CSV table of C-alpha atoms and ligand atoms in Angstrom, one decimal:
chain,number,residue,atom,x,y,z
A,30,UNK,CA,0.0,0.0,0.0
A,31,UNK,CA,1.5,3.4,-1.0
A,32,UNK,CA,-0.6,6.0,0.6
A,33,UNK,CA,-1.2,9.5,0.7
A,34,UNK,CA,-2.6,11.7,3.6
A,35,UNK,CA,-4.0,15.2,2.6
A,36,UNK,CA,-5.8,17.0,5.1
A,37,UNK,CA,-5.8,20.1,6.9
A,38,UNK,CA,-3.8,21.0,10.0
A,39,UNK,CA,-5.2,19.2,13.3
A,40,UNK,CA,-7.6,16.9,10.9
A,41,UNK,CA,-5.9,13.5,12.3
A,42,UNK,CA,-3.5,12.6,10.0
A,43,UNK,CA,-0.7,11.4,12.4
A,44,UNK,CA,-2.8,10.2,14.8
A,45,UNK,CA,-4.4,8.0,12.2
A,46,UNK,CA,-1.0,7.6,10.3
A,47,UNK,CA,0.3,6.0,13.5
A,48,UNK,CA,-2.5,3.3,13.8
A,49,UNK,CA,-2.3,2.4,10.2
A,50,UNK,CA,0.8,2.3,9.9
A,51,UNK,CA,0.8,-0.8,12.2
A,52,UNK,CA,-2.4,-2.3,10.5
A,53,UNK,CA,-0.4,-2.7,7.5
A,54,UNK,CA,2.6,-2.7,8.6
A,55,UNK,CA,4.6,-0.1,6.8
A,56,UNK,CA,6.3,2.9,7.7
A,57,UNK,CA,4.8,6.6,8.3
A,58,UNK,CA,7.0,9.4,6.5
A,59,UNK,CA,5.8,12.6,7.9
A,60,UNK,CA,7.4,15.7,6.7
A,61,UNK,CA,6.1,17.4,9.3
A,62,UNK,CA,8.2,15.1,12.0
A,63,UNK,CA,11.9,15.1,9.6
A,64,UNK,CA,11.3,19.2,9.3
A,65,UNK,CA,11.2,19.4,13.4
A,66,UNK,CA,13.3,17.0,13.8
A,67,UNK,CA,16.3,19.0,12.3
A,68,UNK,CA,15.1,22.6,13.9
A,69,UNK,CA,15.8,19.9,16.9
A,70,UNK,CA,19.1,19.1,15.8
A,71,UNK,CA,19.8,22.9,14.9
A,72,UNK,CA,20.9,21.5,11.3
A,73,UNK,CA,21.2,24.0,8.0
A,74,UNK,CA,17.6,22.6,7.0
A,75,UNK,CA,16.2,23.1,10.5
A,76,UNK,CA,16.9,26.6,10.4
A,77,UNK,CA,15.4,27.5,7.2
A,78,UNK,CA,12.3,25.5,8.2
A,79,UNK,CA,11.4,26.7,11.7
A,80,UNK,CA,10.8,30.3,10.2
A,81,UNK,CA,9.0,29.1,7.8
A,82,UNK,CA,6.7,26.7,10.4
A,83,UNK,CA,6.5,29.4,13.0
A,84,UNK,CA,4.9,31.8,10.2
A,85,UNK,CA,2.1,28.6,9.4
A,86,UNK,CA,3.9,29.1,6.1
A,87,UNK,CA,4.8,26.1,3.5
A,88,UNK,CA,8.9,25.4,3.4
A,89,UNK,CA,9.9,26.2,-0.7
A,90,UNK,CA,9.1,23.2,-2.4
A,91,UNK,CA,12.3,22.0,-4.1
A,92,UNK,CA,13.6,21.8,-0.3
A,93,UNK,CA,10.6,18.9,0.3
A,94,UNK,CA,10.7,17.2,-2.5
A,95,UNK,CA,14.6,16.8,-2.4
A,96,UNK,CA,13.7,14.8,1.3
A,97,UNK,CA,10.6,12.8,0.2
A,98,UNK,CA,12.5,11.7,-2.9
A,99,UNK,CA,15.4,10.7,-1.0
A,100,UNK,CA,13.4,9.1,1.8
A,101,UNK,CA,11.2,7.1,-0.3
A,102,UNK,CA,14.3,5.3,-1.6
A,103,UNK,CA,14.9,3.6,1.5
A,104,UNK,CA,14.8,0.1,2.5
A,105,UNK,CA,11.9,-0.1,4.3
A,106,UNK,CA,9.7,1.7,1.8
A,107,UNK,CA,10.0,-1.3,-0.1
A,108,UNK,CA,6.3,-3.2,0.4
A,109,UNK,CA,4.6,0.4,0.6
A,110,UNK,CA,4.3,3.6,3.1
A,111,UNK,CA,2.5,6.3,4.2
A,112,UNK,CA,3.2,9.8,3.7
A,113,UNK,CA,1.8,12.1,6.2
A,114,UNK,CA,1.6,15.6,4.6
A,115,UNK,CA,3.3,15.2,1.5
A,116,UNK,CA,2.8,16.3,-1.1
A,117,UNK,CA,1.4,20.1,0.2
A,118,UNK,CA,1.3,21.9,-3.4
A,119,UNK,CA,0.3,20.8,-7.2
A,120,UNK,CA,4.0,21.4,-7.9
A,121,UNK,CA,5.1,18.4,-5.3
A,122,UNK,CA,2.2,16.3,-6.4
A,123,UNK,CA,3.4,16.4,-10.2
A,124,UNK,CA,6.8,16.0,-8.6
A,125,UNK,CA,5.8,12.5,-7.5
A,126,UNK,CA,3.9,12.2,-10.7
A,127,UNK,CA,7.0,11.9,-12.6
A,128,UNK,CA,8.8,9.7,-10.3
A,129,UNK,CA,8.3,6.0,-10.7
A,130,UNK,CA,7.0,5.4,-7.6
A,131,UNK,CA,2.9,5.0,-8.4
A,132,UNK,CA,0.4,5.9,-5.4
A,133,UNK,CA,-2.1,3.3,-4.5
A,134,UNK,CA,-4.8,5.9,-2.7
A,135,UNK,CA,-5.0,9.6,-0.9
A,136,UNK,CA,-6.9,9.5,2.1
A,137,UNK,CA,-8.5,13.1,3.0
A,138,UNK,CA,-10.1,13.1,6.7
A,139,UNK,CA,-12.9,15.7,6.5
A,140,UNK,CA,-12.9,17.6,10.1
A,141,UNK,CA,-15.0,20.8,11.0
A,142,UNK,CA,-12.8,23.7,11.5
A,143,UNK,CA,-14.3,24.9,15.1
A,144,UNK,CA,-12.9,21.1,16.1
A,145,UNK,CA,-10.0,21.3,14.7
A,146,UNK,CA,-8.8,24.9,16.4
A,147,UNK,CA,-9.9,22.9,19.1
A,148,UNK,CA,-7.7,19.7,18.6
A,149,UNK,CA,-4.6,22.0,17.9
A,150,UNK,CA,-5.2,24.2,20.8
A,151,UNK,CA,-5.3,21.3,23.4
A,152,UNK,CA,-2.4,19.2,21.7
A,153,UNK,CA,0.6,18.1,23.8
A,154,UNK,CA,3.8,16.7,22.0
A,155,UNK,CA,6.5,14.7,23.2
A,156,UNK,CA,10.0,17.0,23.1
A,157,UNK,CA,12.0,13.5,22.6
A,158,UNK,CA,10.1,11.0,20.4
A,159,UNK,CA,7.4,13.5,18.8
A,160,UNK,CA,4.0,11.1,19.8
A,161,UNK,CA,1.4,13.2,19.8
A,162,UNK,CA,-1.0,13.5,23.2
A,163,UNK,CA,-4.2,15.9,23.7
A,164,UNK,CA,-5.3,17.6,26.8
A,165,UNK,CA,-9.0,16.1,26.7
A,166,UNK,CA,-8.8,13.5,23.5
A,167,UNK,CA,-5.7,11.6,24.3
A,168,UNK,CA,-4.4,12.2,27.8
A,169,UNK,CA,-1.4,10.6,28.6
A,170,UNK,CA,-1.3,8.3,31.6
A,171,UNK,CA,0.8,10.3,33.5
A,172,UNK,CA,0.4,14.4,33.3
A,173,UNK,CA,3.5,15.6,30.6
A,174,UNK,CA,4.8,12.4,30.6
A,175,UNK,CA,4.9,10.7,27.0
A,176,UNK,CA,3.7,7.5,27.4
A,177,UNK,CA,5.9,5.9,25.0
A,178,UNK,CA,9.6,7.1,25.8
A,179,UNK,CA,8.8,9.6,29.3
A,180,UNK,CA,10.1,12.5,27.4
A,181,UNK,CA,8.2,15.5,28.3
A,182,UNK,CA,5.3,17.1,26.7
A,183,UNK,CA,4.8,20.5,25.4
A,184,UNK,CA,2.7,22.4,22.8
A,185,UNK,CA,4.0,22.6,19.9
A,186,UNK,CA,5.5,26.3,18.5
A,187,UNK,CA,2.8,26.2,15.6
A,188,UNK,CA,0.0,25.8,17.8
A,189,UNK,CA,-0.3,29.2,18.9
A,190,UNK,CA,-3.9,30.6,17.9
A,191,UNK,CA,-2.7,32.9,15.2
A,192,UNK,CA,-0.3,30.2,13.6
A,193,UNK,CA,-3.4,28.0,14.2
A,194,UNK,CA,-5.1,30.5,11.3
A,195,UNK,CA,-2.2,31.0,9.1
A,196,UNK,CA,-1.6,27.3,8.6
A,197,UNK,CA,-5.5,26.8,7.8
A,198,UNK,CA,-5.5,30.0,5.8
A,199,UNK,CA,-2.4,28.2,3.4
A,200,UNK,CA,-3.9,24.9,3.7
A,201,UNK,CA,-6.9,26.3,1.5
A,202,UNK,CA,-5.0,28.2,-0.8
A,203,UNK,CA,-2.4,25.9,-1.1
A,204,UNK,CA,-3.0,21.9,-0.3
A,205,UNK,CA,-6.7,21.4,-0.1
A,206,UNK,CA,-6.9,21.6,-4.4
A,207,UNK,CA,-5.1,18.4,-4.2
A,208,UNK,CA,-8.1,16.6,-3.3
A,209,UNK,CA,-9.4,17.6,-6.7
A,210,UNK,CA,-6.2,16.1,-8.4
A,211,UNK,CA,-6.3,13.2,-7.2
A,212,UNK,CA,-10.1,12.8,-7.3
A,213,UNK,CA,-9.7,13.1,-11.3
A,214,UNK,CA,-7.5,10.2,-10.6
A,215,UNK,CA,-10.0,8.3,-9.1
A,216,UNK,CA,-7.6,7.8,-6.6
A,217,UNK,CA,-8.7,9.4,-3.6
A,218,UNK,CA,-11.0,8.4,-0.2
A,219,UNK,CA,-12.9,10.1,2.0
A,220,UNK,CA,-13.5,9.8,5.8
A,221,UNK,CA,-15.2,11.7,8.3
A,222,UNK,CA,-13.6,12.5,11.1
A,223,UNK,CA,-15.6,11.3,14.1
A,224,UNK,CA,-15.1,12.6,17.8
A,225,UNK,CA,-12.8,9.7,18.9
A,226,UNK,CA,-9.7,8.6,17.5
A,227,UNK,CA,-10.9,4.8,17.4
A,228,UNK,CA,-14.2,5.5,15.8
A,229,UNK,CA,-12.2,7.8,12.9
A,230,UNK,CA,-9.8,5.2,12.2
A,231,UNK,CA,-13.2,2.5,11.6
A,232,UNK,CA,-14.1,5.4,8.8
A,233,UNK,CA,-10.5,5.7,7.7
A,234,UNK,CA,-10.5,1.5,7.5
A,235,UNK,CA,-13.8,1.7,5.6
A,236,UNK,CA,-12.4,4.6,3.3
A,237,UNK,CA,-9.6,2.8,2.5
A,238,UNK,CA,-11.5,-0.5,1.2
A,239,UNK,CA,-13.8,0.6,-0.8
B,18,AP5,P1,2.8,19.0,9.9
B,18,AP5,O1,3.5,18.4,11.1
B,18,AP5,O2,2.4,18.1,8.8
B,18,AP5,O3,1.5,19.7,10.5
B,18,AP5,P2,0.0,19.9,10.0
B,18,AP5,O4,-0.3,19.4,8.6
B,18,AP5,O5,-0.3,21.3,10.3
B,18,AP5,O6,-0.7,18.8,10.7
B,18,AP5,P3,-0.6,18.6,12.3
B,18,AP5,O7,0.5,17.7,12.6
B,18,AP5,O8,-0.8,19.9,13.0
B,18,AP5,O9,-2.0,17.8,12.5
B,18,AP5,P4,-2.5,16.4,12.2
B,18,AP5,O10,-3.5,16.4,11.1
B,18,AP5,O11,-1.3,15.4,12.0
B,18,AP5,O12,-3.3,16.1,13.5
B,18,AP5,P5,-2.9,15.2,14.8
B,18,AP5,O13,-3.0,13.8,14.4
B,18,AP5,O14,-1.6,15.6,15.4
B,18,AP5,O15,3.6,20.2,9.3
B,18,AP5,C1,4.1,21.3,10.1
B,18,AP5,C2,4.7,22.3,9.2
B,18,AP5,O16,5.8,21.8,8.5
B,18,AP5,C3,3.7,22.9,8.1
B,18,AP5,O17,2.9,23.9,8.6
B,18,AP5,C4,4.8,23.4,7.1
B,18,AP5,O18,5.3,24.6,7.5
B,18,AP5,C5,5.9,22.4,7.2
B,18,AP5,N1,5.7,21.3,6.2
B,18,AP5,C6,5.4,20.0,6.4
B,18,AP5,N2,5.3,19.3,5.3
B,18,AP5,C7,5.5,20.2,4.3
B,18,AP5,C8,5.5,20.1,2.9
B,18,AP5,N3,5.2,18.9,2.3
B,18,AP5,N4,5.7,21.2,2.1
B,18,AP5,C9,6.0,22.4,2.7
B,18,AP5,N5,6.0,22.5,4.1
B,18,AP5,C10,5.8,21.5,4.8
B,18,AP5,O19,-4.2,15.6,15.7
B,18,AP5,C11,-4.3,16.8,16.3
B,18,AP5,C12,-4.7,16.7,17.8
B,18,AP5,O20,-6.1,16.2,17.8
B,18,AP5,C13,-3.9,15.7,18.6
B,18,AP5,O21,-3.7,16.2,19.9
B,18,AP5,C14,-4.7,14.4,18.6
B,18,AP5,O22,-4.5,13.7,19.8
B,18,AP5,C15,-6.2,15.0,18.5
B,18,AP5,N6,-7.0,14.1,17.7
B,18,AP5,C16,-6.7,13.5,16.6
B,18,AP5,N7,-7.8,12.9,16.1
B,18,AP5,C17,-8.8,13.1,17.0
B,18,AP5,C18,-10.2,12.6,17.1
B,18,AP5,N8,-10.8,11.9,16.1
B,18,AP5,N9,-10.9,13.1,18.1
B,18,AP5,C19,-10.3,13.8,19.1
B,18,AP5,N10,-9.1,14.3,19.1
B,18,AP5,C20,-8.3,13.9,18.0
């Protein structure tokens, strides 16, 4: 399975990414998670990204398609992945176009927006592994504690209220035509995003067989 999430900001797509990505047993690549990663790290890419995240803006194009190209060439995309917010624009979707590798399905998870601010505003990330918590949705078992490596948890830089808008506002302009794209490719599927995580991932499940 070689997948594609688009959705907006705060729809659900690494929260779901995660869960399918066991079910079928291949690896998430989310672009989101290599960019903060190396603002982490402090490395050349890091830097030009976080200004770019901070503003709720879109890092240039040619830098993300350099990584996704290089990424998908590893080992373990071999039996299929999942790419968690790539590609962002029509010019990195016809940049996977003319690569070789051919995408089985884009899954779009259709959230209301007053949730979403919502989601983003209560979220809660691990500072070491990057899992992904919520104050209300997905508490961790112990209070700032990440469940999976006891790293701390923090709100992410992005998730300040007028980031929040920014990153919607350039998800409209900017990403959500790709669901048009790919729909002329008969290639996309659609699932509603319910109030828990379990009973969205039965819609992505369903979305994903038909
Ligand atoms: P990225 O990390 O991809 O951010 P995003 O698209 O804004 O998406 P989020 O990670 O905020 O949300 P999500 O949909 O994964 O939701 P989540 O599962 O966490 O990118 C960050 C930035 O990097 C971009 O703004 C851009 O600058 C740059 N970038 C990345 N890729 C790029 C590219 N290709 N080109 C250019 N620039 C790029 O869920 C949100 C919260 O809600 C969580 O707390 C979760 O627990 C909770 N939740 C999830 N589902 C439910 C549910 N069903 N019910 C209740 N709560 C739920």
């Amino acid at each position: 399975m070689k997948l594609i999430i688009v959705a907006a900001p705060g729809a659900g797509k690494g929260t779901q990414a995660e869960i399918i990505s066991k079910h079928f047993g291949i690896p998430t690549i989310s672009t989101g998670a290599i960019l903060r990663h190396n603002i982490k790290e402090g490395t050349e890419l890091g830097k030009i990204a976080q200004n770019y995240i901070n503003d709720g803006k879109l890092v240039p194009d040619d830098i993300m398609i350099d990584i996704v190209r290089k990424r998908l060439t590893e080992d373990d995309c071999k039996n299929g992945f999942i790419l968690d917010g790539f590609p962002r624009t029509l010019n990195q979707a016809e940049a996977l176009d003319k690569s070789d590798i051919n995408i089985d399905k884009v899954l779009t998870i259709e959230v209301e927006e007053e949730k979403i601010v919502e989601r983003l505003s209560g979220r809660l990330e691990c500072s070491s592994c990057g899992s992904s918590f919520h104050k209300i949705y997905r508490t961790p078992k112990v209070d700032g504690v990440c469940d999976n490596c006891g790293g701390s948890l923090r709100t992410r830089k992005d998730d300040q209220p007028d980031v929040i808008r920014d990153r919607l506002e350039t998800y409209h302009k900017q990403t959500a035509p790709l669901k048009d794209f790919y729909e002329k490719k008969g290639i996309l599927c659609v699932a509603e995003g319910k109030e828990s995580i379990e009973d969205t991932t039965a819609e992505v499940l369903k979305a994903l067989e038909n």
